[in-house]
């Protein structure tokens, strides 16, 4: 086993630490920062630096080293925070993320960008801490060492700051540690022993795969050693104890460590003196550097002894393995549907045990499906956590005061959707900040607070998730939108409803911005938002009140893998409706059907007039019932509107596995996906909103063809 086998673990954990760092930096009160938050930010940088040093990611290590030391001065009250300093820390975080991506892709980070950010961080140290001499990069440490000679050990108490209670005196006192490896294979044991050599001197080692004992003379803390080794083995396979039977020196140094630590801690105390370096130099010896960095790099994963519980209760599983399980469960449901259809034809009296077994299989298959799907579910906090930084930076660029509020962060959504919803949400948030929220002056003139409020919320609603972007701005201007639509050549009418007018925003190339900027005005983005959301099986709605604000609502299915559907028949064909789109079904009466201009017809349902979609007309299905009173009207909902869908028969509810039709075949109008029925045939899953648009187009074509025919007849 090679240490590179653990690269991916380090990359994942470093990304998590960077995300935590950004969140904490954004939440900091620059006037009165929380000490715990500062310590957490410092520990995140420290852990990344340690891991980078162990894996040989030099640029990443040096960048985090510079940041770490400034953060250390900050948490100790020696550097006063300002907004521009926090901005620099955030910029450094972005740089660290870019460096991490470069190493992940097997390349090297941008050297010019590294030089630039290094100069910026060093300049902050000089300006804010009153340094007399600029500190060179870590690679130039030998040339800079003579100057900070009076206090070269400033970093000594700070370097192990991940777990200060156990590590503060570790570097001043070596002791004999007895390390037991339980149930470790020969291959892993060789790698562990190699790692232990970086922590000190191996005195002896013996044992077998069942229990292998290593005696180590080391100045590192037990928690640091444990954190590193737990990258390779589980905490339960490791035991580290101080060997009291060792030499007197090793046995007596441990209790004396606190006493010996006092002088070491007192020496760097006057860090505010000009002679103290803002960015302390690393040692030039490569082996000690690795030794110090190695324990630090795993602190984010294990966090010392306190992480044992979490390590044992969670595991990391690649997404493709989870997808494989999902696919297998899908195949199981298809097989279960086939068996269920076969069993439905059997006599329940003569085949009672078989029928009961099928019912049990159906129940277990559903429970298994729900359990497996829950693995794929992720909280919306994963998405919402990306926006505080976006709002902060964009608000500063637009010179607006904005308060971001998030609600429903624990609401869960399928991972396949949660990754795809980030981009549409980003466009909507940018649009609200740019067009929705007014400037301070306009808000004050309108009697509002100068600080605008932007709310991101998520909640479950039946089988859907409802995501809203809400601002308390000026709202949408109907006249302005209509005027822009006319200038763009769109077919509009002054009698259009507000909902129809708001939907014009999603037209390609549509923008009401008076001038093009780097934020908006090009008319791209909102059309992509709608298209992407529709591809996910959802729809987007807009609610707006002049002077009060705008709410953009996204409705998505919770998952695209397996859904509950309603089987319907039209002619000889079987189709499926998403069950969450079905409201009710009824037998249309002649007196409830109203004809409109052209061939349009409406169905009156409890004082509400619903557009009628004849499925056989929309999809050209032969052999279907054409009389309205003979068909069944299924009241369905799509994109916030209700329709009456005419079908021949209702077959029943069933759980189906969604198969992407566009990937396997092509995009079919009015169809969102396909599935395999119990008899092995393929059934199409209907897209209500797109089906209505398809039906309208065909009605217009039929109307135009009829009018053309009448013209020809009249001419003859």
Short mmCIF file of N, CA and C in Angstrom, two decimals, residues 513-586:
data_model
loop_
_atom_site.label_atom_id
_atom_site.label_comp_id
_atom_site.label_asym_id
_atom_site.label_seq_id
_atom_site.Cartn_x
_atom_site.Cartn_y
_atom_site.Cartn_z
N UNK A 513 -32.51 44.83 -17.97
CA UNK A 513 -31.41 45.69 -17.52
C UNK A 513 -31.17 46.81 -18.53
N UNK A 514 -31.01 48.02 -18.04
CA UNK A 514 -30.81 49.17 -18.92
C UNK A 514 -29.44 49.17 -19.56
N UNK A 515 -28.47 48.58 -18.90
CA UNK A 515 -27.13 48.49 -19.47
C UNK A 515 -26.49 47.17 -19.09
N UNK A 516 -25.62 46.70 -19.95
CA UNK A 516 -24.95 45.43 -19.73
C UNK A 516 -23.79 45.62 -18.75
N UNK A 517 -23.73 44.76 -17.75
CA UNK A 517 -22.63 44.78 -16.79
C UNK A 517 -22.06 43.38 -16.65
N UNK A 518 -21.03 43.26 -15.80
CA UNK A 518 -20.48 41.93 -15.57
C UNK A 518 -21.38 41.09 -14.68
N UNK A 519 -22.46 41.68 -14.16
CA UNK A 519 -23.41 40.95 -13.34
C UNK A 519 -24.59 40.46 -14.17
N UNK A 520 -25.18 41.33 -15.01
CA UNK A 520 -26.35 40.96 -15.80
C UNK A 520 -26.49 41.86 -17.00
N UNK A 521 -27.59 41.63 -17.73
CA UNK A 521 -27.91 42.49 -18.87
C UNK A 521 -27.77 41.83 -20.22
N UNK A 522 -27.17 40.64 -20.25
CA UNK A 522 -26.96 39.98 -21.53
C UNK A 522 -28.13 39.09 -21.94
N UNK A 523 -29.07 38.89 -21.03
CA UNK A 523 -30.23 38.08 -21.37
C UNK A 523 -29.96 36.59 -21.39
N UNK A 524 -28.91 36.17 -20.78
CA UNK A 524 -28.63 34.74 -20.68
C UNK A 524 -28.67 34.34 -19.21
N UNK A 525 -29.14 33.17 -18.97
CA UNK A 525 -29.17 32.69 -17.60
C UNK A 525 -30.54 32.23 -17.17
N UNK A 526 -31.55 33.10 -17.26
CA UNK A 526 -32.88 32.73 -16.79
C UNK A 526 -33.53 31.68 -17.68
N UNK A 527 -33.30 31.75 -19.00
CA UNK A 527 -33.82 30.70 -19.87
C UNK A 527 -33.15 29.36 -19.57
N UNK A 528 -31.88 29.41 -19.25
CA UNK A 528 -31.15 28.20 -18.87
C UNK A 528 -31.69 27.65 -17.55
N UNK A 529 -32.03 28.55 -16.63
CA UNK A 529 -32.59 28.14 -15.35
C UNK A 529 -33.85 27.30 -15.57
N UNK A 530 -34.76 27.82 -16.36
CA UNK A 530 -36.02 27.11 -16.60
C UNK A 530 -35.78 25.78 -17.31
N UNK A 531 -34.90 25.79 -18.29
CA UNK A 531 -34.64 24.55 -19.03
C UNK A 531 -34.02 23.49 -18.14
N UNK A 532 -33.07 23.88 -17.31
CA UNK A 532 -32.42 22.93 -16.41
C UNK A 532 -33.40 22.36 -15.39
N UNK A 533 -34.26 23.20 -14.87
CA UNK A 533 -35.24 22.74 -13.89
C UNK A 533 -36.24 21.79 -14.53
N UNK A 534 -36.65 22.08 -15.74
CA UNK A 534 -37.56 21.19 -16.45
C UNK A 534 -36.91 19.85 -16.75
N UNK A 535 -35.63 19.86 -17.06
CA UNK A 535 -34.91 18.61 -17.29
C UNK A 535 -34.83 17.75 -16.05
N UNK A 536 -34.94 18.37 -14.88
CA UNK A 536 -34.94 17.63 -13.62
C UNK A 536 -36.34 17.18 -13.23
N UNK A 537 -37.30 17.40 -14.12
CA UNK A 537 -38.67 17.00 -13.83
C UNK A 537 -39.43 17.99 -12.98
N UNK A 538 -38.92 19.21 -12.87
CA UNK A 538 -39.57 20.21 -12.04
C UNK A 538 -40.07 21.38 -12.85
N UNK A 539 -40.53 22.38 -12.16
CA UNK A 539 -40.97 23.62 -12.81
C UNK A 539 -40.70 24.79 -11.90
N UNK A 540 -40.73 25.99 -12.47
CA UNK A 540 -40.42 27.20 -11.72
C UNK A 540 -41.60 28.17 -11.84
N UNK A 541 -41.95 28.80 -10.73
CA UNK A 541 -43.04 29.75 -10.67
C UNK A 541 -42.51 31.06 -10.10
N UNK A 542 -43.20 32.17 -10.45
CA UNK A 542 -42.82 33.49 -9.93
C UNK A 542 -44.06 34.17 -9.35
N UNK A 543 -43.92 34.66 -8.14
CA UNK A 543 -44.96 35.45 -7.47
C UNK A 543 -44.35 36.80 -7.14
N UNK A 544 -45.04 37.87 -7.48
CA UNK A 544 -44.48 39.20 -7.26
C UNK A 544 -45.57 40.19 -6.90
N UNK A 545 -45.24 41.09 -5.97
CA UNK A 545 -46.12 42.20 -5.59
C UNK A 545 -45.33 43.49 -5.66
N UNK A 546 -45.80 44.48 -6.40
CA UNK A 546 -45.08 45.75 -6.50
C UNK A 546 -44.80 46.37 -5.12
N UNK A 547 -43.57 46.72 -4.91
CA UNK A 547 -43.17 47.36 -3.67
C UNK A 547 -42.92 46.41 -2.51
N UNK A 548 -43.30 45.13 -2.65
CA UNK A 548 -43.15 44.19 -1.55
C UNK A 548 -42.09 43.12 -1.81
N UNK A 549 -41.86 42.80 -3.05
CA UNK A 549 -40.82 41.82 -3.33
C UNK A 549 -41.27 40.74 -4.30
N UNK A 550 -40.37 39.81 -4.55
CA UNK A 550 -40.60 38.73 -5.51
C UNK A 550 -40.21 37.40 -4.90
N UNK A 551 -41.02 36.38 -5.18
CA UNK A 551 -40.72 35.02 -4.76
C UNK A 551 -40.60 34.14 -6.00
N UNK A 552 -39.46 33.53 -6.17
CA UNK A 552 -39.26 32.56 -7.24
C UNK A 552 -39.27 31.17 -6.62
N UNK A 553 -40.17 30.33 -7.10
CA UNK A 553 -40.40 29.02 -6.48
C UNK A 553 -40.01 27.91 -7.45
N UNK A 554 -39.20 27.00 -6.96
CA UNK A 554 -38.79 25.83 -7.75
C UNK A 554 -39.43 24.60 -7.11
N UNK A 555 -40.12 23.81 -7.92
CA UNK A 555 -40.74 22.58 -7.45
C UNK A 555 -40.05 21.41 -8.15
N UNK A 556 -39.46 20.52 -7.35
CA UNK A 556 -38.72 19.38 -7.88
C UNK A 556 -39.21 18.09 -7.24
N UNK A 557 -39.16 16.98 -8.00
CA UNK A 557 -39.41 15.69 -7.35
C UNK A 557 -38.27 15.36 -6.40
N UNK A 558 -38.55 14.62 -5.35
CA UNK A 558 -37.52 14.31 -4.38
C UNK A 558 -36.41 13.45 -4.97
N UNK A 559 -36.76 12.62 -5.94
CA UNK A 559 -35.77 11.77 -6.57
C UNK A 559 -36.18 11.48 -8.00
N UNK A 560 -35.22 11.16 -8.83
CA UNK A 560 -35.49 10.79 -10.21
C UNK A 560 -35.30 9.31 -10.44
N UNK A 561 -35.02 8.55 -9.41
CA UNK A 561 -34.68 7.14 -9.57
C UNK A 561 -35.92 6.24 -9.59
N UNK A 562 -36.75 6.36 -8.57
CA UNK A 562 -37.94 5.53 -8.42
C UNK A 562 -39.09 6.43 -8.00
N UNK A 563 -40.24 6.27 -8.62
CA UNK A 563 -41.37 7.12 -8.27
C UNK A 563 -42.66 6.30 -8.21
N UNK A 564 -43.63 6.85 -7.51
CA UNK A 564 -44.97 6.28 -7.46
C UNK A 564 -45.77 6.87 -8.62
N UNK A 565 -46.36 5.99 -9.40
CA UNK A 565 -47.08 6.45 -10.58
C UNK A 565 -48.51 5.92 -10.65
N UNK A 566 -49.30 6.57 -11.48
CA UNK A 566 -50.66 6.14 -11.79
C UNK A 566 -50.68 5.63 -13.23
N UNK A 567 -51.00 4.34 -13.39
CA UNK A 567 -51.07 3.75 -14.73
C UNK A 567 -52.41 4.10 -15.37
N UNK A 568 -52.35 4.57 -16.61
CA UNK A 568 -53.55 4.91 -17.35
C UNK A 568 -53.48 4.25 -18.73
N UNK A 569 -54.63 4.09 -19.32
CA UNK A 569 -54.68 3.48 -20.65
C UNK A 569 -55.37 4.43 -21.61
N UNK A 570 -54.78 4.53 -22.80
CA UNK A 570 -55.35 5.32 -23.88
C UNK A 570 -55.21 4.49 -25.15
N UNK A 571 -56.34 4.07 -25.72
CA UNK A 571 -56.26 3.13 -26.83
C UNK A 571 -55.65 1.83 -26.35
N UNK A 572 -54.66 1.37 -27.06
CA UNK A 572 -53.96 0.16 -26.65
C UNK A 572 -52.68 0.45 -25.86
N UNK A 573 -52.41 1.74 -25.67
CA UNK A 573 -51.16 2.13 -25.02
C UNK A 573 -51.37 2.36 -23.53
N UNK A 574 -50.33 2.07 -22.78
CA UNK A 574 -50.31 2.32 -21.34
C UNK A 574 -49.30 3.43 -21.04
N UNK A 575 -49.74 4.41 -20.29
CA UNK A 575 -48.88 5.52 -19.89
C UNK A 575 -48.86 5.61 -18.36
N UNK A 576 -47.93 6.40 -17.87
CA UNK A 576 -47.84 6.62 -16.44
C UNK A 576 -47.83 8.11 -16.12
N UNK A 577 -48.58 8.45 -15.08
CA UNK A 577 -48.58 9.81 -14.55
C UNK A 577 -47.87 9.80 -13.20
N UNK A 578 -46.97 10.77 -12.94
CA UNK A 578 -46.41 10.86 -11.58
C UNK A 578 -47.54 11.06 -10.58
N UNK A 579 -47.55 10.24 -9.56
CA UNK A 579 -48.66 10.26 -8.63
C UNK A 579 -48.82 11.62 -7.94
N UNK A 580 -47.70 12.31 -7.71
CA UNK A 580 -47.79 13.61 -7.05
C UNK A 580 -48.41 14.68 -7.94
N UNK A 581 -48.59 14.39 -9.25
CA UNK A 581 -49.23 15.33 -10.16
C UNK A 581 -50.73 15.08 -10.29
N UNK A 582 -51.20 13.93 -9.80
CA UNK A 582 -52.60 13.55 -9.91
C UNK A 582 -53.37 14.08 -8.70
N UNK A 583 -54.43 14.83 -8.96
CA UNK A 583 -55.26 15.39 -7.88
C UNK A 583 -56.54 14.58 -7.67
N UNK A 584 -57.24 14.27 -8.74
CA UNK A 584 -58.48 13.49 -8.66
C UNK A 584 -58.85 13.02 -10.05
N UNK A 585 -59.90 12.20 -10.13
CA UNK A 585 -60.42 11.75 -11.42
C UNK A 585 -61.94 11.78 -11.36
N UNK A 586 -62.57 12.01 -12.52
CA UNK A 586 -64.02 12.09 -12.56
C UNK A 586 -64.52 11.78 -13.98
#
